[in-house]
Coordinates of C-alpha atoms and ligand atoms in Angstrom, one line a residue:
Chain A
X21 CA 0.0 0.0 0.0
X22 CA 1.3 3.6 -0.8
X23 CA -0.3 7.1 0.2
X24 CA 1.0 10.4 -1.2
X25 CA 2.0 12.1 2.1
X26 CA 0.6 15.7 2.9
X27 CA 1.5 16.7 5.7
X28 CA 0.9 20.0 6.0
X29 CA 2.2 23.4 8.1
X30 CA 1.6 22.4 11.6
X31 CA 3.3 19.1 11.3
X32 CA 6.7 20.6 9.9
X33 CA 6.4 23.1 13.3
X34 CA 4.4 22.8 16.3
X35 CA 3.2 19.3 15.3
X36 CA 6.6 17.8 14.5
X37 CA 6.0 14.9 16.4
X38 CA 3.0 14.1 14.9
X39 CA 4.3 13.6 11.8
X40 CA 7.6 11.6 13.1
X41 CA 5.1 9.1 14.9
X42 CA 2.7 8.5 11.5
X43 CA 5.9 8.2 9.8
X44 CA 7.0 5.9 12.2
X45 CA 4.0 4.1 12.4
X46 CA 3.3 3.4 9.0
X47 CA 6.7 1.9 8.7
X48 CA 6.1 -0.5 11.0
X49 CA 2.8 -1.2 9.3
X50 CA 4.8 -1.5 6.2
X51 CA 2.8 1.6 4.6
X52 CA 4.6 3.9 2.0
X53 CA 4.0 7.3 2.4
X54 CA 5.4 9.1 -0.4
X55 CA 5.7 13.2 0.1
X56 CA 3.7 15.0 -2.0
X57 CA 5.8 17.1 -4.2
X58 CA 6.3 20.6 -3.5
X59 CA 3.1 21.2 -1.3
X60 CA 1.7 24.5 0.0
X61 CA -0.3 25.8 2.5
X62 CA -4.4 24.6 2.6
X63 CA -5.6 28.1 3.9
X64 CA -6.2 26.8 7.4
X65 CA -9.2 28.7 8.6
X66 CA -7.7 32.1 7.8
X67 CA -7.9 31.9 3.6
X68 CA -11.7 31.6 4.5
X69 CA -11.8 34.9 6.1
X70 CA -10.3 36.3 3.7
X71 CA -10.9 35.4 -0.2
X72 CA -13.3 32.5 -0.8
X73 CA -11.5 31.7 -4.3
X74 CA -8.7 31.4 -2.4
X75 CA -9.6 29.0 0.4
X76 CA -10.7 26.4 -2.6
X77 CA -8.0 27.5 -4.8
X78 CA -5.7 26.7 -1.8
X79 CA -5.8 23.2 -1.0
X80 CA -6.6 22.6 -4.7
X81 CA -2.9 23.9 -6.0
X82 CA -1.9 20.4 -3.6
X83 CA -4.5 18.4 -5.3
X84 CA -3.2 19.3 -8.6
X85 CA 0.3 18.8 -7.7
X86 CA -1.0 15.3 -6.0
X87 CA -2.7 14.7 -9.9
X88 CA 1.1 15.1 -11.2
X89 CA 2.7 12.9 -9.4
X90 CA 3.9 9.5 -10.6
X91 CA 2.3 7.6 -7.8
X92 CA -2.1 7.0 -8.3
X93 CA -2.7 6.8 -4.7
X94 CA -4.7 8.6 -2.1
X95 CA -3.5 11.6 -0.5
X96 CA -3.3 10.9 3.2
X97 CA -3.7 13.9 5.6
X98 CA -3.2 13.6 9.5
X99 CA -4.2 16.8 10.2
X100 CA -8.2 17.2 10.3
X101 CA -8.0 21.5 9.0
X102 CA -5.8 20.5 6.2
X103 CA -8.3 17.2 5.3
X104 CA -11.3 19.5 5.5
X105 CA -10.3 22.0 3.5
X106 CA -8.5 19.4 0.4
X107 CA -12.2 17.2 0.6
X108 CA -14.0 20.5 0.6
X109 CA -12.3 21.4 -2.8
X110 CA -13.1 17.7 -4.2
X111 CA -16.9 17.5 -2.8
X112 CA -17.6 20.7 -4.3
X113 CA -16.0 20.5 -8.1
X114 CA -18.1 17.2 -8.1
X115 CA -21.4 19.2 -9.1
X116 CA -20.0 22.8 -9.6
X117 CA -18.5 23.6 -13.0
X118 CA -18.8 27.1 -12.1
X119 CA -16.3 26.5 -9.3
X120 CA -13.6 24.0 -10.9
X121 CA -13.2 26.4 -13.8
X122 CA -12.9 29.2 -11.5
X123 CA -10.4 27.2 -9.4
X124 CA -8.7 26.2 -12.8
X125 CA -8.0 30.1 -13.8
X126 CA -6.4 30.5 -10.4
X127 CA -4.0 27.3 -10.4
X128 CA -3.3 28.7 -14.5
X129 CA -1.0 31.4 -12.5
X130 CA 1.3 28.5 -10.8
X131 CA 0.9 26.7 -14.3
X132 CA -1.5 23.4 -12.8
X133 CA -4.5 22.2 -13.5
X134 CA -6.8 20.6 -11.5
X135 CA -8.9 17.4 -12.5
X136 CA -10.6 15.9 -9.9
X137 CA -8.9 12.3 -10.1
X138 CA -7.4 12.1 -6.6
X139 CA -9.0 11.4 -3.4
X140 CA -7.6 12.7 -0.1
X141 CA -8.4 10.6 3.3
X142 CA -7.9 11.0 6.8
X143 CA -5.3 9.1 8.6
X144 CA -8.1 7.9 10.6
X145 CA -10.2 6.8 7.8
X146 CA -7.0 5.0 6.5
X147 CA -6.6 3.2 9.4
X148 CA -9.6 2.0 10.6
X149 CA -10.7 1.3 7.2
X150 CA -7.6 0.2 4.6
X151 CA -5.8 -1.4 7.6
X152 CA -6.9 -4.5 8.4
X153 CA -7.5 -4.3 12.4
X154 CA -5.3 -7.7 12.9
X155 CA -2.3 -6.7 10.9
X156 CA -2.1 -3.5 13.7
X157 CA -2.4 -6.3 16.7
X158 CA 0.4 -8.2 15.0
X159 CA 2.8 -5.3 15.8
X160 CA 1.3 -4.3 19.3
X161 CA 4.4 -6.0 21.5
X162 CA 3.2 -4.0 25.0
X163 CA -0.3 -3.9 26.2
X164 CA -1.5 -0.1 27.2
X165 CA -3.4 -2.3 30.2
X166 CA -4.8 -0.1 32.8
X167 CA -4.7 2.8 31.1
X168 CA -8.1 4.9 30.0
X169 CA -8.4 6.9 27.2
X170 CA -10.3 9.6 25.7
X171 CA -11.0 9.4 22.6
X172 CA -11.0 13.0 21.0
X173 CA -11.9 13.4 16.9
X174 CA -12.9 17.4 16.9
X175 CA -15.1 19.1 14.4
X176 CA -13.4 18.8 11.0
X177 CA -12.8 14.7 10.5
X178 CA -16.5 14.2 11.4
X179 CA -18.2 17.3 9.8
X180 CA -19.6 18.9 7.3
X181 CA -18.8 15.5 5.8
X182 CA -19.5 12.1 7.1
X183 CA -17.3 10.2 5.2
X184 CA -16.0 7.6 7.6
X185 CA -17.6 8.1 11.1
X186 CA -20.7 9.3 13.0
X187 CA -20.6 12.7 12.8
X188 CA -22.3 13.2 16.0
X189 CA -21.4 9.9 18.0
X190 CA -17.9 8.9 16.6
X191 CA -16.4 5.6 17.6
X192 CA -13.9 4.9 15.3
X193 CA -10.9 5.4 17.4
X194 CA -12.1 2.5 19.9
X195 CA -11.2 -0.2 17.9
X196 CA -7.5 1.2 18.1
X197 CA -7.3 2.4 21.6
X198 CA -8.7 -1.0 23.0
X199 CA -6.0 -3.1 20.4
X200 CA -3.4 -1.7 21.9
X201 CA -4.7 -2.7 25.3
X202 CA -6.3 0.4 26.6
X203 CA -9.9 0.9 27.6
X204 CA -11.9 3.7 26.1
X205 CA -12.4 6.4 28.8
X206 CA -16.6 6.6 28.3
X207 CA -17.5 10.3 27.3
X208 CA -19.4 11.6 24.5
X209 CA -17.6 14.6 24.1
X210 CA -15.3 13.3 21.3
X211 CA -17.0 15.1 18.5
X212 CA -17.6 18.8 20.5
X213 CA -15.9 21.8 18.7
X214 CA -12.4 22.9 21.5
X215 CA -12.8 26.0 20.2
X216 CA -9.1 26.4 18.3
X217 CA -10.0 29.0 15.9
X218 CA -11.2 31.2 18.5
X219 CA -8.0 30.7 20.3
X220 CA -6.5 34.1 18.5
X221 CA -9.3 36.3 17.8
X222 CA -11.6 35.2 20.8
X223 CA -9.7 33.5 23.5
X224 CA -12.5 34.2 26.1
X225 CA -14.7 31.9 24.0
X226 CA -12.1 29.6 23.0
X227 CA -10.9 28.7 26.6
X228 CA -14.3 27.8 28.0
X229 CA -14.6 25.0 25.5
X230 CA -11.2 23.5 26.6
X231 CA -12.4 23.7 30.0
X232 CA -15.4 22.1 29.1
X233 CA -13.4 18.8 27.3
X234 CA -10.0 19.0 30.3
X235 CA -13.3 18.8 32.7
X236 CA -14.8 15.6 31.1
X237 CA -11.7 14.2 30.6
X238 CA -11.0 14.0 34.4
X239 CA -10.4 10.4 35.3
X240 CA -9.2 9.2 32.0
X241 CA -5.4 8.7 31.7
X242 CA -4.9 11.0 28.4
X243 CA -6.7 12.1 25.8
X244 CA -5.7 11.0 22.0
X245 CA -6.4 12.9 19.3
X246 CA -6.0 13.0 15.3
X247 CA -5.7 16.7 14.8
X248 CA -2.9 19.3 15.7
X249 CA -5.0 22.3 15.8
X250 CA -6.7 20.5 19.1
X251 CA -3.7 19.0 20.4
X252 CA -2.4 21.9 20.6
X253 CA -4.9 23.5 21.9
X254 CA -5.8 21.4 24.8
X255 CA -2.7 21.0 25.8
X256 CA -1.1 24.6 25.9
X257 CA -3.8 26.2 28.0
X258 CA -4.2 23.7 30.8
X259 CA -2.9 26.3 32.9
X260 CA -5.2 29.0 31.8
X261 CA -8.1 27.1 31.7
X262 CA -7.6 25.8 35.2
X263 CA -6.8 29.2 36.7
X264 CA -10.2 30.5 35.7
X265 CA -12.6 27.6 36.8
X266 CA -10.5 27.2 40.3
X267 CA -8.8 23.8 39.6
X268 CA -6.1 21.6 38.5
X269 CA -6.4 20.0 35.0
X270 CA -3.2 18.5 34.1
X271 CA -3.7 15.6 31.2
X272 CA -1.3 14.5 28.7
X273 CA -2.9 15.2 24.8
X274 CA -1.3 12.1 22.7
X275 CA -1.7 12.0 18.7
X276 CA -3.1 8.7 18.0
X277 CA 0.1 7.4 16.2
X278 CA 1.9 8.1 19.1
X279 CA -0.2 6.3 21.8
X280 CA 0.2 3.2 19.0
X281 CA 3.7 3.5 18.8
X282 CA 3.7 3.0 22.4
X283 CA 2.1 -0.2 22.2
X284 CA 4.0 -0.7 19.8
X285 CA 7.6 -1.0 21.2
X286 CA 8.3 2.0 18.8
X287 CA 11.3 4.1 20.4
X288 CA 11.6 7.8 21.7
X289 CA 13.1 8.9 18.8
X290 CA 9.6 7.6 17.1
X291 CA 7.0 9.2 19.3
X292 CA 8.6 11.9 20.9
X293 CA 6.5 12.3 24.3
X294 CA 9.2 14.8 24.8
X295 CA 8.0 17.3 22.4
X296 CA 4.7 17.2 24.0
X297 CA 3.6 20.1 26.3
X298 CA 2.0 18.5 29.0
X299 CA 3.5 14.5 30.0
X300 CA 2.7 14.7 33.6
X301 CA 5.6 12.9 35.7
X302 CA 2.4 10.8 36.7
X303 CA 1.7 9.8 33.9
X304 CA 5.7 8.6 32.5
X305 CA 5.5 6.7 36.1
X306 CA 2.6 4.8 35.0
X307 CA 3.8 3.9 31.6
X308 CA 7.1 2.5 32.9
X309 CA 5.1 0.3 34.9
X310 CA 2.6 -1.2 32.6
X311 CA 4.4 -1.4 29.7
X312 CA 5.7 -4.9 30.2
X313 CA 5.7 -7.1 27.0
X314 CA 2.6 -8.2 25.8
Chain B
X4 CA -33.3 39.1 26.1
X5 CA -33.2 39.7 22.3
X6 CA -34.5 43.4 20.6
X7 CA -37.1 43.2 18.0
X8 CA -35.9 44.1 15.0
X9 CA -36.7 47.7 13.6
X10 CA -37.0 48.0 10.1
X11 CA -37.3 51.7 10.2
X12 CA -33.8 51.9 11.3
X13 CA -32.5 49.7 9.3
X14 CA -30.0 51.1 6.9
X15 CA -30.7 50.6 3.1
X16 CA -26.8 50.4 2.5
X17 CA -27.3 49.0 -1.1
X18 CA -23.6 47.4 -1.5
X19 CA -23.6 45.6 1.6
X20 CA -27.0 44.0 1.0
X21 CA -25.6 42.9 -2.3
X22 CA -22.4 41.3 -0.4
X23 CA -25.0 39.5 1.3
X24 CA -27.3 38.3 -0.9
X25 CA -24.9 34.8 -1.1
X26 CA -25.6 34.3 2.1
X27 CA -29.4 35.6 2.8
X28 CA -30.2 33.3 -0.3
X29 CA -28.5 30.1 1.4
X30 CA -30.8 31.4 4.9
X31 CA -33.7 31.9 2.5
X32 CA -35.8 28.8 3.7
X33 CA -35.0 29.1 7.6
X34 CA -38.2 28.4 9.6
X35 CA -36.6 30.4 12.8
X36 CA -36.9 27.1 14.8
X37 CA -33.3 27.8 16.4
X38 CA -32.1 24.6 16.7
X39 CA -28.6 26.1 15.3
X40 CA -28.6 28.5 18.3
X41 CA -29.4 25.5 20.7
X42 CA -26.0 23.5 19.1
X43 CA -23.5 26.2 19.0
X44 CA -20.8 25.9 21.5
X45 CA -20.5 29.1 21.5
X46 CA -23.7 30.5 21.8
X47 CA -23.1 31.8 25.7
X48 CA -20.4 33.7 24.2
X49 CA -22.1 35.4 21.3
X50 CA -24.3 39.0 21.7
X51 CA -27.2 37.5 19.5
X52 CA -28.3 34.2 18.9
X53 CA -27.3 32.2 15.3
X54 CA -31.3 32.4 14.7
X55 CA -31.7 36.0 15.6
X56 CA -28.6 36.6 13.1
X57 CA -30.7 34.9 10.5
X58 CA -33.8 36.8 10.8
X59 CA -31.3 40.3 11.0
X60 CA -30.0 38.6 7.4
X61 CA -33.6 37.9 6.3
X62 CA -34.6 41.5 6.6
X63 CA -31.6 43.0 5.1
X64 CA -30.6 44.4 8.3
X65 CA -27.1 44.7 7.7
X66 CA -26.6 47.5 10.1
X67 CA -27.3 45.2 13.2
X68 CA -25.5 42.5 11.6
X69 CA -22.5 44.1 11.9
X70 CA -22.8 45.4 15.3
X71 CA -22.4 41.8 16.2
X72 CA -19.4 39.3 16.9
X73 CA -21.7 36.3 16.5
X74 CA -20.4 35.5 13.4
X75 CA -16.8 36.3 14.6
X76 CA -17.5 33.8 17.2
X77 CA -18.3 31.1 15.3
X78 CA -15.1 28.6 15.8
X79 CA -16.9 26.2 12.3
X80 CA -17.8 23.3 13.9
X81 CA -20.4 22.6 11.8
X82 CA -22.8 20.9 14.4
X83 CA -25.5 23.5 13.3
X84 CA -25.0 22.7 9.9
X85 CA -25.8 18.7 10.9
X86 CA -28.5 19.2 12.8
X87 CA -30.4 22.4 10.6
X88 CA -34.1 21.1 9.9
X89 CA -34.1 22.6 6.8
X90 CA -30.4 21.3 5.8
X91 CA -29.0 24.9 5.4
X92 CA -25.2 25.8 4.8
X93 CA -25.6 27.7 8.4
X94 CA -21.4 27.9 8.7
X95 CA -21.1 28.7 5.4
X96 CA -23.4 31.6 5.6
X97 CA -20.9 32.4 8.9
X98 CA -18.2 32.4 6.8
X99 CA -19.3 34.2 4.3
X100 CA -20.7 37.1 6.8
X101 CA -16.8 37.3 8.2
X102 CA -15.6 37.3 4.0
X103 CA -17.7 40.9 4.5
X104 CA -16.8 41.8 7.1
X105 CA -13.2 41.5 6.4
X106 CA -13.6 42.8 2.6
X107 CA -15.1 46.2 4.5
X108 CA -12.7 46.3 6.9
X109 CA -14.4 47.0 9.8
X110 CA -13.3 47.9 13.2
X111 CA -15.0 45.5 15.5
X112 CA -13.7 42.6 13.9
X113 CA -10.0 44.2 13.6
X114 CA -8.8 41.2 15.4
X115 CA -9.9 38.4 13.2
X116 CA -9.6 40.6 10.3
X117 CA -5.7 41.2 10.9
X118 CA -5.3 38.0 12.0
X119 CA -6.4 36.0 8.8
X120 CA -4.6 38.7 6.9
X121 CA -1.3 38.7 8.7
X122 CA -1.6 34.6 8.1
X123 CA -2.0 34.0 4.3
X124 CA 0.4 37.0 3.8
X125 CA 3.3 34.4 5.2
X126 CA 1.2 31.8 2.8
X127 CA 1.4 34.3 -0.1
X128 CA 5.2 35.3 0.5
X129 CA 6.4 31.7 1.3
X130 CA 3.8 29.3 0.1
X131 CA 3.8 27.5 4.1
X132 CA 3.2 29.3 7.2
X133 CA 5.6 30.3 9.2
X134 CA 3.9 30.6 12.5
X135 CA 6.4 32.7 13.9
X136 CA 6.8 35.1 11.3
X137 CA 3.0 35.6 10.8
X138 CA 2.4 36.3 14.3
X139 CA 5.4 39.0 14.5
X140 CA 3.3 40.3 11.1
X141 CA 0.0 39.8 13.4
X142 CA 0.9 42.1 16.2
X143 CA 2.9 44.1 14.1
X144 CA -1.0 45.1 12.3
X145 CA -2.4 45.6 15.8
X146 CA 0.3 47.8 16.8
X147 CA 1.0 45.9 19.6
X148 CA 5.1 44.7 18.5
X149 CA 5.8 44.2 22.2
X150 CA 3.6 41.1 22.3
X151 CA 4.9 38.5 19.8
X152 CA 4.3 35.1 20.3
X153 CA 8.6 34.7 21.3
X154 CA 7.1 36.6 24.6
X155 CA 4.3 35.0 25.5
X156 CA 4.2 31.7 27.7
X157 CA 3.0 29.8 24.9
X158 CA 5.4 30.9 22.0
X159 CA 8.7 30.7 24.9
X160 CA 7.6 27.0 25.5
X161 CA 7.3 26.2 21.9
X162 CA 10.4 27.6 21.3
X163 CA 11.8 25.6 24.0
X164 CA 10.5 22.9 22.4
X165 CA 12.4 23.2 19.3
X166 CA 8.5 23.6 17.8
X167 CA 9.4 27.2 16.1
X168 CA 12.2 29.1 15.9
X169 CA 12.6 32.9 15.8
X170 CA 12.1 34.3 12.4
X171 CA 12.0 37.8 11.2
X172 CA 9.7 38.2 8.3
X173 CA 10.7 38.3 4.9
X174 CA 9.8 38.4 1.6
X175 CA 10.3 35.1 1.3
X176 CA 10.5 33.6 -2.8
X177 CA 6.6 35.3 -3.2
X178 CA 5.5 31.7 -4.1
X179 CA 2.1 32.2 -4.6
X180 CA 1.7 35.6 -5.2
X181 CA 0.5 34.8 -8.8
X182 CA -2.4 32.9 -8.0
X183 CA -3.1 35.3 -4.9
X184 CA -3.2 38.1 -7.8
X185 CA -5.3 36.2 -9.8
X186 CA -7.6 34.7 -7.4
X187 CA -8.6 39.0 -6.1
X188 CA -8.7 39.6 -9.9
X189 CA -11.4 37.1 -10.0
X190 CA -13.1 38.1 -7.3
X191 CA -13.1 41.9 -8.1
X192 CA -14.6 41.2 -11.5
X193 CA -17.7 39.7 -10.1
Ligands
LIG420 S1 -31.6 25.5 12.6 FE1 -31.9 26.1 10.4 S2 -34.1 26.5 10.2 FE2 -33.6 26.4 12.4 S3 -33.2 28.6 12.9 FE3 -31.3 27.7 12.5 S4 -31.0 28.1 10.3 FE4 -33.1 28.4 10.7
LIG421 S1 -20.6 26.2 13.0 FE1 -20.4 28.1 14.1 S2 -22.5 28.8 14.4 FE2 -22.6 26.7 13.8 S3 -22.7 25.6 15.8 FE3 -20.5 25.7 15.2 S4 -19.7 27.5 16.1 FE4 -21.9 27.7 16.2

């Protein structure tokens, strides 16, 4: 199996260590991942406030590019801003001429052309549904046994389009948080918006809906995510969002692929717990100890 | 408590209705039955509800519209969008009113405004973000160049991190300022 690899902004800088773990993990999964040639930036949430053309045109320069490339396979995106905005671009040329040739006149200026022939997936789409669940047990070498986790998906893997999970009720991630020997923290907050984009322009907003998920999170042993924007997010103002409802919240935010590489006897140099924010001295205590061979 | 809205005060400004009209005819079959308002996780947080923005949109009221943040508030979750009776492109329509907004350049929304801005310009000058640079360029706009993200909490634990680096901004190679050129030219022309 080969994916054309895009992994966008935040993973080349204050997601590094989500992309080392995918990387990581996929090897180990025996998974190319080929980069995608000469990508660019997918607007985020800011090309939207700014120039509509743009926040298609966007993410669709990386499909064209993705078109050009030698290799017919699926883009893969871990991050869930950059997937939105690439499957907004190939939902909507589906049925709107109007906006493809538009798109088309933009990417003219960077010399590309966009066709429409490549489809772009989640990383958790691609795991829970091209990877068989018993070739991921294969590698699992240390059981995650005692520890709960909260399963966290955020807004834009589930929504506007429902493509592999319930958009309002996700469980998708359970399958993988209980294979490698974890239970699934029970919550049904995994799908409610942390508030990200507000973080910037309306913290005072923004920080009430991380209080809201660090708050339901209490008792589980980490939360693991598939998106950098709320990774980041939850774990940077722990300290904030304490101070202001009079508390202590202090839980570790793990990428998916990271909590996997853990299970799966991945090293350090793979996961890079260290590069997270928040690893609570607790928590590394608690990992030594359970982490026995499976 | 929400004011009634007064159509006598409501200011015919012809161009902005027309900016509008995108997003008034996507709101066009809303039955006011404010289950958007009852989804948004932001709702506490915004000065009118999502369904009293709707019927302000509905009457052409753009005046009131933009003496509200509830647009800037919305963080695009899409929950409304899922749960909408009448299926309507609710974020979209909140997207579009911050487009507005932005294209009018108006003070109460200076914040999101400069921020989106001060972001694609590191897009346009080096075709990926550089977070650093863009937020110098952010509180550079807001005046505010004691304040980068190097001397906040945040930006000195990142950087501690190894997760950004200090970076002046540059002009960078101006990667995609052709298609940034051509994308307003488009959009000017319509
Ligand atoms: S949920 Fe839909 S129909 Fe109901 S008030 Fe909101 S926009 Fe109107
Ligand atoms: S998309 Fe925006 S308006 Fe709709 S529920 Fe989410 S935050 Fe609220």
């Amino acid at each position: 199996m080969t994916y054309i690899y895009y992994p966008g902004c935040s993973l080349e800088g204050t997601a590094a260590e989500y992309s080392i773990s995918t990387m990581a993990l996929f090897e180990t999964l025996g998974i190319e991942l080929i980069e995608l040639d000469d990508w660019t930036c997918c607007g985020a949430t800011a090309a939207e406030g700014v120039s509509h053309l743009l926040s298609f045109a966007l993410p669709a320069r990386n499909l064209a590019m993705a078109e050009k490339m030698k290799a017919k396979s699926d883009i893969l995106v871990p991050c869930s801003a950059c997937y939105l905005n690439l499957k907004r671009v190939e939902q909507g040329i589906k049925d709107d001429h109007s906006l493809l040739r538009k798109i088309n006149q933009v990417l003219e200026a960077d010399d590309l052309v966009l066709k429409g022939t490549v489809r772009t997936r989640h990383l958790l789409d691609v795991l829970v549904n091209d990877v068989a669940l018993d070739d991921i047990a294969s590698k699992i070498v240390r059981s995650l046994e005692g520890f709960s986790i909260a399963p966290y998906y955020g807004c834009q893997c589930l929504r506007p389009y429902a493509v592999f999970d319930d958009p309002e009720a996700p469980r998708s991630m359970e399958s993988l948080i209980t294979v490698a020997g974890a239970s699934v923290y029970p919550w049904d907050m995994g799908g409610r918006c942390c508030g990200a984009s507000l973080m910037s322009t309306a913290p005072e907003a923004g920080i009430e809906l991380v209080a809201a998920l660090l708050e339901g999170a209490q008792g589980a042993d980490a939360i693991v995510t598939v998106c950098p924007m709320c990774q980041m997010n939850l774990e940077a103002y722990q300290k904030k969002a304490s101070k202001q409802h009079h508390t202590h919240y202090e839980v570790p935010i793990l990428y998916l692929p990271q909590l996997l590489g853990l299970a799966m006897g991945l090293t350090d140099d793979q996961i890079r717990l260290d590069m997270n924010l928040c690893v609570p001295g607790s928590f590394r205590e608690k990992l030594a100890n359970t982490l026995q061979p499976a | 408590m929400e004011p009634a809205v007064d159509t006598q005060t409501a200011a015919p400004d012809r161009s902005l209705i027309k900016k509008l009209a995108p997003a008034r005819k996507q709101l066009l079959a809303c039955i006011q039955c404010g289950t958007c308002s009852g989804s948004c996780p932001n709702a506490d947080a915004m000065d009118v509800s999502p369904r009293y923005l709707w019927r302000l949109l509905l009457t052409d009221n753009a005046e009131e519209i933009f003496k509200t943040r509830t647009f800037a508030l919305c963080s695009t979750c899409y929950t409304c969008t899922l749960r909408c009776p009448r299926g309507l492109q609710i974020t979209d329509a909140m997207s579009l009113l911050k487009q507005v907004a932005a294209s009018e350049n108006l003070p109460l929304y200076k914040r999101s405004i400069r921020f989106y801005q001060s972001f694609m310009e590191s897009v346009r000058r080096h075709g990926r973000v550089r977070e650093m640079e863009f937020m110098t360029l952010y509180f550079m706009s807001m005046k505010n160049p004691v304040i980068p993200l190097k001397f906040t909490p945040l930006g000195m634990r990142l950087m501690a991190k190894r997760k950004v680096s200090v970076e002046i901004p540059s002009k960078g190679t101006q990667k995609l300022d052709a298609m940034f050129r051509k994308a307003r030219e488009i959009e000017e022309q319509s």
